[in-house]
Amino acid sequence: MGNWTRRNFVLASSAIPIISCSQISSNITPLKPKSQINAEIQHARNTMNTEIPGSIDLEKEAKGVLIVPKISDASFWFGGAYGEGGLLIGDAIVGYFNLAQASIGLKIGAQEYSHALFFMTSSSLREFRSSDGWSLGVEAEYVMAEDSGWVSKDAVKPSADVIALIYDRSGIAFGGSLEGIKYTPI
């Protein structure tokens, strides 16, 4: 057996979240009935528009919006999160997706939150819809509801292809971790 250095251990450990998310089958059925997912999406959309008023204008500019209304996240060194939601184009839900996340690191806690991805270009929406599974990469901009001052009428909006909002959070988690996220059609 070869020598394990700290660098090799860190590299091997950092690959675990990405690999675990990539092994999820694309033939997944939803855990909830679609009628329940639809109701949760509408409630999450109303909450988002109340908490972040600029999200209304952002939604009008977006080519599509993926809303995952309830993501449950738990971590104790190793962690995971799961949620189900839908892709909206205008007011119509055109597809259902789940979000699976795996993490490793110094993160401890449990929380629930809502998540919205705004696809600002036709190409980013097309890429998302045509893939069997889509991983969120560095080309997206993340915004927490508390830090969403730029998503207002007077502020300049970022020029990212995908903008992610996290809002309606409850629970608590401490620390930091390396995470892999995958969105899969259901």
N, CA and C of each residue as an Amber inpcrd file, in Angstrom:
protein
   558
   0.8490000  -1.1760000   0.0000000   0.0000000   0.0000000   0.0000000
   0.8880000   1.2300000   0.0000000   0.5010000   2.2420000  -0.7580000
   1.3110000   3.4430000  -0.8910000   1.2600000   4.3050000   0.3660000
   2.1170000   5.3020000   0.3970000   2.1550000   6.2210000   1.5210000
   1.0270000   7.2320000   1.4060000   0.2890000   7.4030000   2.4890000
  -0.7800000   8.3960000   2.5250000  -0.2580000   9.6530000   3.2110000
  -0.1460000  10.7050000   2.4530000   0.2420000  11.9840000   3.0220000
  -1.0290000  12.7560000   3.3450000  -0.8900000  13.8400000   4.0710000
  -2.0580000  14.6780000   4.3590000  -2.6760000  15.2070000   3.0730000
  -1.8560000  15.5620000   2.1140000  -2.3630000  16.0880000   0.8440000
  -3.2020000  15.0370000   0.1230000  -2.7290000  13.7940000   0.0730000
  -3.5090000  12.7290000  -0.5690000  -4.8170000  12.4810000   0.1670000
  -4.7580000  12.5200000   1.4920000  -5.9750000  12.3210000   2.2820000
  -6.9950000  13.4270000   1.9980000  -6.5480000  14.6820000   1.9690000
  -7.4440000  15.8060000   1.7050000  -8.0340000  15.6950000   0.2980000
  -7.2170000  15.3500000  -0.6870000  -7.7230000  15.2140000  -2.0550000
  -8.7410000  14.0810000  -2.1610000  -8.4530000  12.9570000  -1.5340000
  -9.3910000  11.8270000  -1.5650000 -10.6810000  12.1870000  -0.8380000
 -10.5790000  12.8520000   0.3010000 -11.7650000  13.2300000   1.0700000
 -12.6090000  14.2590000   0.3400000 -11.9760000  15.1730000  -0.3680000
 -12.7310000  16.2090000  -1.0640000 -13.5090000  15.6590000  -2.2410000
 -13.1370000  14.5040000  -2.7420000 -13.8530000  13.9110000  -3.8740000
 -15.1260000  13.1830000  -3.4300000 -15.2450000  12.8290000  -2.1690000
 -16.3900000  12.0520000  -1.6890000 -17.7290000  12.7400000  -1.9530000
 -17.9230000  14.0320000  -1.6080000 -19.2270000  14.6440000  -1.8660000
 -19.5950000  14.6730000  -3.3440000 -18.6330000  14.9510000  -4.2010000
 -18.9110000  15.0180000  -5.6350000 -19.2930000  13.6390000  -6.1570000
 -18.5400000  12.6270000  -5.7730000 -18.8020000  11.2660000  -6.2410000
 -20.1510000  10.7720000  -5.7300000 -20.4680000  11.0430000  -4.4730000
 -21.7190000  10.5440000  -3.9140000 -22.9180000  11.1640000  -4.6060000
 -22.8370000  12.4180000  -4.9970000 -23.9490000  13.0390000  -5.7130000
 -24.0280000  12.5500000  -7.1500000 -22.9040000  12.2290000  -7.7470000
 -22.9170000  11.8170000  -9.1450000 -23.4260000  10.3970000  -9.3270000
 -23.4840000   9.6030000  -8.2570000 -23.9230000   8.2220000  -8.3660000
 -25.4390000   8.0720000  -8.2800000 -26.1520000   9.1600000  -8.0830000
 -27.6040000   9.0940000  -7.9610000 -28.2100000   8.7800000  -9.3120000
 -29.1050000   7.8310000  -9.3440000 -29.7410000   7.4070000 -10.5920000
 -30.6650000   8.4980000 -11.1110000 -30.7800000   8.6000000 -12.4250000
 -31.6850000   9.5870000 -13.0030000 -33.1130000   9.0740000 -13.0700000
 -33.3730000   7.8220000 -12.6670000 -34.7040000   7.2510000 -12.6780000
 -35.2720000   7.3060000 -11.2630000 -35.5740000   8.5140000 -10.7990000
 -36.0140000   8.7320000  -9.4310000 -37.4750000   9.1500000  -9.4430000
 -38.2490000   8.6070000  -8.5130000 -39.6320000   9.0350000  -8.3730000
 -39.7220000   9.9680000  -7.1780000 -40.6310000  10.9430000  -7.2320000
 -40.7340000  11.8860000  -6.1170000 -41.2310000  11.1980000  -4.8450000
 -40.7920000  11.7020000  -3.7110000 -41.2430000  11.1830000  -2.4270000
 -42.6340000  11.7150000  -2.0770000 -42.9680000  12.8860000  -2.6080000
 -44.2520000  13.5290000  -2.3350000 -45.1070000  13.4950000  -3.6050000
 -46.4230000  13.5500000  -3.4580000 -47.2640000  13.6710000  -4.6560000
 -47.0210000  15.0300000  -5.3350000 -47.1620000  15.0640000  -6.6460000
 -46.9020000  16.3030000  -7.3900000 -47.8300000  17.4310000  -6.9540000
 -49.0470000  17.1030000  -6.5350000 -49.9630000  18.1530000  -6.0710000
 -49.4050000  18.8400000  -4.8190000 -48.7610000  18.0700000  -3.9330000
 -48.1560000  18.6480000  -2.7370000 -46.9360000  19.4940000  -3.1150000
 -46.1320000  19.0040000  -4.0620000 -44.9740000  19.7810000  -4.5200000
 -45.4450000  21.1020000  -5.1330000 -46.5110000  21.0530000  -5.9450000
 -47.0550000  22.2720000  -6.5660000 -47.4800000  23.2880000  -5.5080000
 -48.2010000  22.8240000  -4.4750000 -48.6550000  23.7290000  -3.4140000
 -47.4690000  24.3290000  -2.6610000 -46.4550000  23.5050000  -2.3810000
 -45.2710000  23.9970000  -1.6740000 -44.5000000  25.0070000  -2.5210000
 -44.4610000  24.7870000  -3.8390000 -43.7770000  25.7330000  -4.7300000
 -44.4760000  27.0870000  -4.6870000 -45.7980000  27.0980000  -4.7540000
 -46.5390000  28.3650000  -4.7240000 -46.3290000  29.0870000  -3.3940000
 -46.3390000  28.3340000  -2.3020000 -46.1050000  28.9460000  -0.9930000
 -44.6790000  29.5140000  -0.9100000 -43.6860000  28.7470000  -1.3750000
 -42.2910000  29.2050000  -1.3460000 -42.0900000  30.4250000  -2.2430000
 -42.7750000  30.4460000  -3.3680000 -42.6790000  31.5910000  -4.2880000
 -43.2420000  32.8490000  -3.6230000 -44.3750000  32.7300000  -2.9560000
 -44.9590000  33.8740000  -2.2440000 -44.0490000  34.3340000  -1.1180000
 -43.4660000  33.3980000  -0.3830000 -42.5360000  33.7450000   0.6990000
 -41.3180000  34.4710000   0.1380000 -40.7670000  33.9690000  -0.9670000
 -39.5980000  34.5940000  -1.5890000 -39.9210000  36.0320000  -2.0010000
 -41.0690000  36.2250000  -2.6280000 -41.4400000  37.5710000  -3.0940000
 -41.7080000  38.5170000  -1.9270000 -42.0980000  37.9790000  -0.7670000
 -42.3080000  38.8060000   0.4180000 -40.9790000  39.1390000   1.0850000
 -40.1220000  38.1320000   1.2770000 -38.8340000  38.3360000   1.9430000
 -37.8620000  39.1400000   1.0910000 -37.8930000  38.9210000  -0.2200000
 -36.9320000  39.5530000  -1.1340000 -37.7340000  40.2210000  -2.2520000
 -38.2110000  41.4520000  -2.0360000 -39.0780000  42.0970000  -3.0250000
 -38.4650000  42.1920000  -4.4250000 -37.1550000  42.3240000  -4.5250000
 -36.4990000  42.4030000  -5.8330000 -36.5610000  41.1070000  -6.6110000
 -36.9350000  40.0110000  -5.9480000 -37.0270000  38.7290000  -6.6530000
 -38.1590000  38.7260000  -7.6840000 -39.1490000  39.5800000  -7.5040000
 -40.2430000  39.6730000  -8.4810000 -39.6950000  40.1400000  -9.8180000
 -38.8780000  41.2010000  -9.7970000 -38.2740000  41.7060000 -11.0380000
 -37.2780000  40.7010000 -11.6030000 -36.5320000  40.0450000 -10.7290000
 -35.5650000  39.0400000 -11.1660000 -36.2860000  37.8870000 -11.8540000
 -37.4150000  37.4860000 -11.3170000 -38.2020000  36.4050000 -11.9030000
 -38.7440000  36.7960000 -13.2750000 -39.1190000  38.0510000 -13.4370000
 -39.6100000  38.5260000 -14.7390000 -38.5120000  38.4920000 -15.7950000
 -37.2650000  38.7700000 -15.3970000 -36.1400000  38.7760000 -16.3290000
 -35.6250000  37.3760000 -16.6490000 -35.8440000  36.4440000 -15.7370000
 -35.3040000  35.0890000 -15.8930000 -36.0580000  34.3290000 -16.9880000
 -35.3260000  33.4390000 -17.6570000 -35.9230000  32.5630000 -18.6760000
 -36.6540000  31.3970000 -18.0180000 -36.2690000  31.0640000 -16.7950000
 -36.8960000  29.9970000 -16.0240000 -36.4070000  30.0640000 -14.5950000
 -37.2080000  29.5030000 -13.6730000 -36.8550000  29.5090000 -12.2610000
 -37.1110000  28.1190000 -11.6980000 -36.1010000  27.5490000 -11.0710000
 -36.2630000  26.2920000 -10.3550000 -36.4510000  26.6300000  -8.8850000
 -37.5890000  26.2040000  -8.3240000 -37.8650000  26.4520000  -6.9080000
 -37.9120000  25.1150000  -6.1870000 -37.0620000  24.9810000  -5.1840000
 -37.0750000  23.8120000  -4.2990000 -37.5600000  24.3560000  -2.9590000
 -38.8430000  24.1280000  -2.6320000 -39.4510000  24.8170000  -1.4970000
 -38.9920000  24.3800000  -0.1170000 -38.5580000  23.1560000   0.0370000
 -38.1360000  22.7050000   1.3640000 -36.9640000  21.7470000   1.2170000
 -35.8000000  22.2240000   1.6470000 -34.6010000  21.3950000   1.6370000
 -34.2510000  21.1070000   3.0920000 -34.1470000  19.8400000   3.4140000
 -33.7530000  19.4190000   4.7530000 -32.2780000  19.0610000   4.7200000
 -31.5050000  19.6690000   5.6230000 -30.0530000  19.5280000   5.6330000
 -29.6020000  19.1560000   7.0400000 -28.8360000  18.0860000   7.1500000
 -28.2870000  17.6750000   8.4460000 -26.8230000  17.2980000   8.2680000
 -25.9990000  17.7050000   9.2280000 -24.5620000  17.4230000   9.1540000
 -23.9960000  17.1270000  10.5280000 -23.1460000  16.1560000  10.5750000
 -22.2710000  15.9010000  11.7200000 -21.0120000  15.2970000  11.1120000
 -20.0970000  16.1380000  10.7100000 -18.8930000  15.8250000   9.9420000
 -19.2690000  15.4330000   8.5140000 -20.0560000  14.3750000   8.3510000
 -20.6060000  14.0270000   7.0460000 -22.0370000  14.5430000   7.0430000
 -22.4750000  15.0380000   5.9060000 -23.8220000  15.5900000   5.8800000
 -24.5220000  15.3110000   4.5790000 -25.7740000  15.6460000   4.5680000
 -26.5720000  15.4860000   3.3700000 -27.7820000  16.3930000   3.4140000
 -28.3080000  16.6680000   2.2430000 -29.5130000  17.4800000   2.1220000
 -30.3330000  16.9310000   0.9710000 -31.6470000  17.1130000   1.0700000
 -32.5370000  16.6350000   0.0180000 -33.7610000  17.5440000  -0.0560000
 -34.2280000  17.7460000  -1.2690000 -35.4500000  18.5080000  -1.4830000
 -36.0000000  18.2350000  -2.8660000 -37.2890000  18.4890000  -3.0360000
 -37.9500000  18.3050000  -4.3310000 -38.6330000  19.6020000  -4.7160000
 -38.5840000  19.9160000  -6.0080000 -39.1880000  21.1540000  -6.4760000
 -39.5200000  21.0820000  -7.9500000 -39.7950000  22.2560000  -8.5120000
 -40.2010000  22.2930000  -9.9080000 -39.5920000  23.4590000 -10.6610000
 -39.4870000  23.2720000 -11.9730000 -38.9790000  24.3050000 -12.8730000
 -40.1650000  25.0650000 -13.4440000 -40.1640000  26.3680000 -13.2380000
 -41.2330000  27.2180000 -13.7420000 -40.7390000  28.0330000 -14.9240000
 -41.5210000  28.0620000 -15.9550000 -41.3220000  29.0000000 -17.0560000
 -42.6070000  29.8110000 -17.0990000 -42.4750000  31.0870000 -16.7480000
 -43.6690000  31.8910000 -16.5130000 -44.3320000  31.3770000 -15.2460000
 -45.6260000  31.0730000 -15.3340000 -46.3420000  30.5260000 -14.1780000
 -46.5440000  29.0200000 -14.2800000 -46.0790000  28.4050000 -15.3600000
 -46.2940000  26.9710000 -15.5790000 -45.1240000  26.1470000 -15.0580000
 -45.4330000  25.0740000 -14.3560000 -44.4120000  24.1230000 -13.9200000
 -44.1870000  23.1540000 -15.0740000 -42.9630000  23.1610000 -15.6110000
 -42.6570000  22.3580000 -16.8050000 -41.8400000  21.1110000 -16.4950000
 -41.4400000  20.9320000 -15.2630000 -40.6810000  19.7430000 -14.8840000
 -40.4200000  19.7270000 -13.4010000 -40.1820000  18.5240000 -12.8870000
 -39.9110000  18.3420000 -11.4670000 -38.4880000  17.8280000 -11.2920000
 -37.8370000  18.3050000 -10.2280000 -36.4370000  17.9630000  -9.9730000
 -36.2450000  17.7340000  -8.4950000 -35.2010000  16.9570000  -8.1730000
 -34.7940000  16.8710000  -6.7790000 -33.3900000  17.4300000  -6.6560000
 -33.0750000  17.8420000  -5.4520000 -31.7520000  18.3360000  -5.1170000
 -31.1830000  17.3680000  -4.0980000 -30.0140000  16.8350000  -4.3770000
 -29.3030000  15.9720000  -3.4320000 -27.9400000  16.5980000  -3.1880000
 -27.5690000  16.6530000  -1.9310000 -26.2990000  17.2750000  -1.5670000
 -25.5880000  16.3780000  -0.5670000 -24.3030000  16.2500000  -0.7360000
 -23.4710000  15.5270000   0.2190000 -22.3410000  16.4560000   0.6420000
 -21.9100000  16.3240000   1.8950000 -20.8410000  17.1940000   2.3700000
 -19.9500000  16.4510000   3.3580000 -18.7410000  16.9530000   3.4650000
 -17.7860000  16.4440000   4.4470000 -17.0230000  17.6520000   4.9650000
 -16.8210000  17.6920000   6.2580000 -16.0820000  18.8130000   6.8160000
 -16.4800000  19.0780000   8.2600000 -16.0910000  20.2200000   8.7420000
 -16.3350000  20.6000000  10.1270000 -17.6730000  21.3150000  10.2560000
 -18.7320000  20.6730000   9.8220000 -20.0590000  21.2730000   9.8620000
 -20.9640000  20.3920000  10.7170000 -21.6480000  21.0230000  11.6770000
 -22.5380000  20.3060000  12.5800000 -23.8340000  21.1000000  12.6880000
 -24.9750000  20.4270000  12.5050000 -26.2540000  21.0950000  12.6780000
 -27.3220000  20.5380000  11.7630000 -28.4930000  21.1220000  11.8590000
 -29.6200000  20.7510000  11.0080000 -30.3850000  22.0200000  10.6670000
 -30.8720000  22.0870000   9.4440000 -31.6310000  23.2480000   9.0250000
 -32.5520000  22.9000000   7.8650000 -33.5360000  23.7480000   7.6550000
 -34.4090000  23.6660000   6.4900000 -34.4090000  25.0330000   5.8420000
 -34.4940000  25.0420000   4.5250000 -34.5220000  26.3060000   3.8020000
 -35.1520000  26.0920000   2.4360000 -35.4740000  27.2070000   1.7990000
 -35.9780000  27.1930000   0.4290000 -34.8760000  27.6920000  -0.4820000
 -34.9560000  27.2920000  -1.7410000 -33.8720000  27.5640000  -2.6820000
 -34.4920000  27.8500000  -4.0510000 -34.0240000  28.8770000  -4.7000000
 -34.4940000  29.1990000  -6.0510000 -33.2940000  29.4500000  -6.9470000
 -33.3110000  28.8650000  -8.1430000 -32.2910000  29.1190000  -9.1670000
 -32.9550000  29.8920000 -10.2940000 -32.4060000  31.0440000 -10.6160000
 -32.9070000  31.8610000 -11.7170000 -31.9870000  31.6660000 -12.9100000
 -32.5200000  31.1460000 -14.0010000 -31.7480000  30.9650000 -15.2250000
 -31.9320000  32.2240000 -16.0630000 -30.8750000  33.0310000 -16.1240000
 -30.9690000  34.3500000 -16.7390000 -30.7510000  34.3280000 -18.2470000
 -30.2250000  33.2440000 -18.7940000 -30.0190000  33.1480000 -20.2380000
 -30.7050000  31.8960000 -20.7660000 -31.0690000  31.9430000 -22.0380000
 -31.6890000  30.7770000 -22.6720000 -30.7340000  29.5930000 -22.7030000
 -29.4490000  29.8630000 -22.8830000 -28.4760000  28.7660000 -22.9540000
 -28.3380000  28.0530000 -21.6070000 -28.3490000  28.7870000 -20.4950000
 -28.2440000  28.1310000 -19.1870000 -29.4990000  27.3050000 -18.9030000
 -30.6640000  27.7930000 -19.2870000 -31.9020000  27.0350000 -19.1060000
 -31.9150000  25.7940000 -19.9900000 -31.4740000  25.9440000 -21.2160000
 -31.4250000  24.8120000 -22.1540000 -30.4630000  23.7320000 -21.6450000
 -29.3090000  24.1530000 -21.1490000 -28.3280000  23.1990000 -20.6110000
 -28.9040000  22.4520000 -19.4110000 -29.5940000  23.1630000 -18.5440000
 -30.2030000  22.5390000 -17.3700000 -31.2670000  21.5250000 -17.7790000
 -32.1400000  21.8960000 -18.6950000 -33.2530000  21.0200000 -19.0930000
 -32.8030000  19.8190000 -19.9060000 -31.7160000  19.9360000 -20.6470000
 -31.2820000  18.8380000 -21.5160000 -30.3670000  17.8350000 -20.8130000
 -29.9230000  18.1520000 -19.6020000 -29.0010000  17.2480000 -18.9080000
 -29.7670000  16.2160000 -18.0910000 -29.1160000  15.0540000 -17.8680000
 -29.7020000  14.0220000 -17.0030000 -29.5780000  14.4090000 -15.5430000
 -28.6040000  15.1740000 -15.2350000 -28.3690000  15.6760000 -13.8820000
 -27.4640000  16.8770000 -14.0140000 -27.6490000  17.8520000 -13.1960000
 -26.9410000  19.1030000 -13.3530000 -26.3220000  19.4800000 -12.0280000
 -25.0370000  19.7550000 -12.0250000 -24.3430000  20.1450000 -10.8060000
 -24.1360000  21.6440000 -10.8080000 -24.3540000  22.2560000  -9.6680000
 -24.1520000  23.6860000  -9.5380000 -22.6680000  23.9670000  -9.4570000
 -22.1850000  24.8310000 -10.3280000 -20.7610000  25.1130000 -10.3780000
 -20.4420000  26.5300000  -9.9810000 -19.2230000  26.9350000 -10.2720000
 -18.7550000  28.2490000  -9.8550000 -19.3330000  29.3740000 -10.6980000
 -20.0220000  29.0620000 -11.7790000 -20.5540000  30.1300000 -12.6030000
 -21.8610000  30.6980000 -12.0810000 -22.3730000  30.1690000 -10.9830000
 -23.5980000  30.6890000 -10.3830000 -23.2480000  31.6530000  -9.2600000
 -24.1260000  32.5980000  -9.0240000 -23.9580000  33.5080000  -7.9070000
 -24.9470000  33.1230000  -6.8320000 -24.4650000  33.0260000  -5.5930000
 -25.3180000  32.6860000  -4.4580000 -25.6180000  33.9270000  -3.6450000
 -26.8270000  34.0100000  -3.1480000 -27.2270000  35.1250000  -2.3100000
 -28.0870000  34.5830000  -1.1790000 -27.7800000  34.9850000   0.0190000
 -28.6260000  34.6590000   1.1560000 -29.6330000  35.7930000   1.2990000
 -30.7960000  35.5020000   1.8290000 -31.8490000  36.5090000   1.9510000
 -31.3780000  37.7330000   2.7330000 -30.5620000  37.5270000   3.7700000
 -30.1140000  38.6630000   4.5810000 -29.1600000  39.5710000   3.7990000
 -28.4590000  39.0040000   2.8220000 -27.4630000  39.7620000   2.0630000
 -27.9380000  40.0600000   0.6520000 -29.2290000  40.1930000   0.4730000
 -29.7500000  40.3030000  -0.8840000 -30.0410000  41.7430000  -1.2740000
 -29.2790000  42.6840000  -0.7650000 -29.5050000  44.0840000  -1.0930000
 -29.3730000  44.3880000  -2.5690000 -28.5580000  43.6300000  -3.2910000
 -28.4040000  43.8850000  -4.7220000 -29.6170000  43.4250000  -5.5150000
 -30.4940000  42.6170000  -4.9260000 -31.6980000  42.1770000  -5.6230000
 -32.8250000  43.1370000  -5.2560000 -32.6300000  44.4090000  -5.5770000
 -33.6650000  45.4070000  -5.3160000 -33.7740000  46.3060000  -6.5320000
 -34.7480000  47.1590000  -6.5290000 -35.0130000  48.0000000  -7.7060000
 -33.8700000  48.9730000  -7.9950000 -33.2000000  49.4600000  -6.9420000
 -32.1730000  50.4780000  -7.1290000 -30.7800000  49.9130000  -7.3500000
 -30.5880000  48.6550000  -7.0760000 -29.2450000  48.0730000  -7.1240000
 -28.9540000  47.4770000  -8.4990000 -27.6820000  47.3250000  -8.7900000
 -27.2410000  46.7110000 -10.0380000 -27.2820000  45.2040000  -9.8760000
 -27.8550000  44.5140000 -10.8270000 -27.9370000  43.0590000 -10.7510000
 -26.6740000  42.4460000 -11.3450000 -26.2590000  41.3000000 -10.8410000
 -25.0560000  40.6510000 -11.3670000 -25.3010000  40.1220000 -12.7700000
 -24.2120000  39.8450000 -13.4480000 -24.3160000  39.3900000 -14.8390000
 -24.1060000  37.8840000 -14.9520000 -24.4750000  37.1280000 -13.9500000
 -24.3010000  35.6770000 -13.9670000 -25.4010000  35.0190000 -14.7950000
 -25.0810000  33.8380000 -15.3490000 -26.0780000  33.0690000 -16.0960000
 -27.0990000  32.4360000 -15.1710000 -26.6710000  32.0850000 -13.9600000
 -27.5450000  31.4530000 -12.9770000 -27.3710000  32.1870000 -11.6530000
 -28.4910000  32.5670000 -11.0430000 -28.4630000  33.2310000  -9.7440000
 -29.2490000  32.3570000  -8.7770000 -28.6760000  32.0760000  -7.6320000
 -29.3180000  31.2300000  -6.6280000 -29.6620000  32.0560000  -5.3990000
 -30.8870000  31.9100000  -4.9320000 -31.3250000  32.5540000  -3.6970000
 -31.6390000  31.4880000  -2.6670000 -31.2140000  31.7120000  -1.4490000
 -31.5500000  30.8480000  -0.3240000 -32.3220000  31.7180000   0.6580000
 -33.5130000  31.2630000   1.0560000 -34.3770000  32.0780000   1.8990000
 -35.2320000  31.1690000   2.7810000 -36.0110000  31.7740000   3.6560000
 -36.9380000  31.0670000   4.5410000 -36.2140000  29.9800000   5.3350000
 -35.1150000  30.3810000   5.9750000 -34.2640000  29.4250000   6.6940000
 -34.7330000  29.2480000   8.1290000 -34.6160000  28.0040000   8.6050000
 -34.8350000  27.7000000  10.0180000 -33.8220000  26.6360000  10.4190000
 -33.4700000  26.6330000  11.7020000 -32.4590000  25.7020000  12.1710000
 -31.1170000  26.3940000  12.2470000 -30.0850000  25.6070000  12.5390000
 -28.7550000  26.1880000  12.6850000 -27.7040000  25.1530000  12.2930000
 -26.6530000  25.6370000  11.6860000 -25.5080000  24.7900000  11.3440000
 -24.2490000  25.6190000  11.5590000 -23.2430000  24.9990000  12.1380000
 -21.9660000  25.6640000  12.3980000 -20.8670000  25.0030000  11.5950000
 -19.8920000  25.7950000  11.2090000 -18.6990000  25.2470000  10.5830000
 -18.6950000  25.4340000   9.0890000 -17.8260000  24.7120000   8.4400000
 -17.6980000  24.7750000   6.9960000 -17.4350000  23.3920000   6.4450000
 -17.7470000  23.2030000   5.1760000 -17.5760000  21.8800000   4.5950000
 -17.3890000  21.9970000   3.0890000 -16.9610000  20.9160000   2.5020000
 -16.8670000  20.7850000   1.0630000 -18.1220000  20.0490000   0.6240000
 -18.8490000  20.6280000  -0.3290000 -20.1430000  20.0880000  -0.6860000
 -20.2570000  19.8360000  -2.1830000 -21.0680000  18.8570000  -2.5200000
 -21.4300000  18.5890000  -3.8970000 -22.9400000  18.6030000  -3.9950000
 -23.4790000  19.2900000  -4.9950000 -24.9310000  19.3880000  -5.1780000
 -25.2740000  18.8930000  -6.5660000 -26.3590000  18.1240000  -6.6500000
 -26.8140000  17.6530000  -7.9560000 -28.3160000  17.7970000  -8.0490000
 -28.7810000  18.3080000  -9.1760000 -30.1960000  18.4240000  -9.4840000
 -30.5230000  17.3460000 -10.4990000 -31.5500000  16.5340000 -10.2260000
 -31.8990000  15.4210000 -11.0790000 -33.3750000  15.4720000 -11.4220000
 -33.7440000  15.2610000 -12.6950000 -35.1630000  15.2250000 -13.0490000
 -35.8660000  14.0610000 -12.3610000 -37.1110000  14.2970000 -11.9350000
 -37.9090000  13.2220000 -11.3370000 -39.2040000  13.0690000 -12.1110000
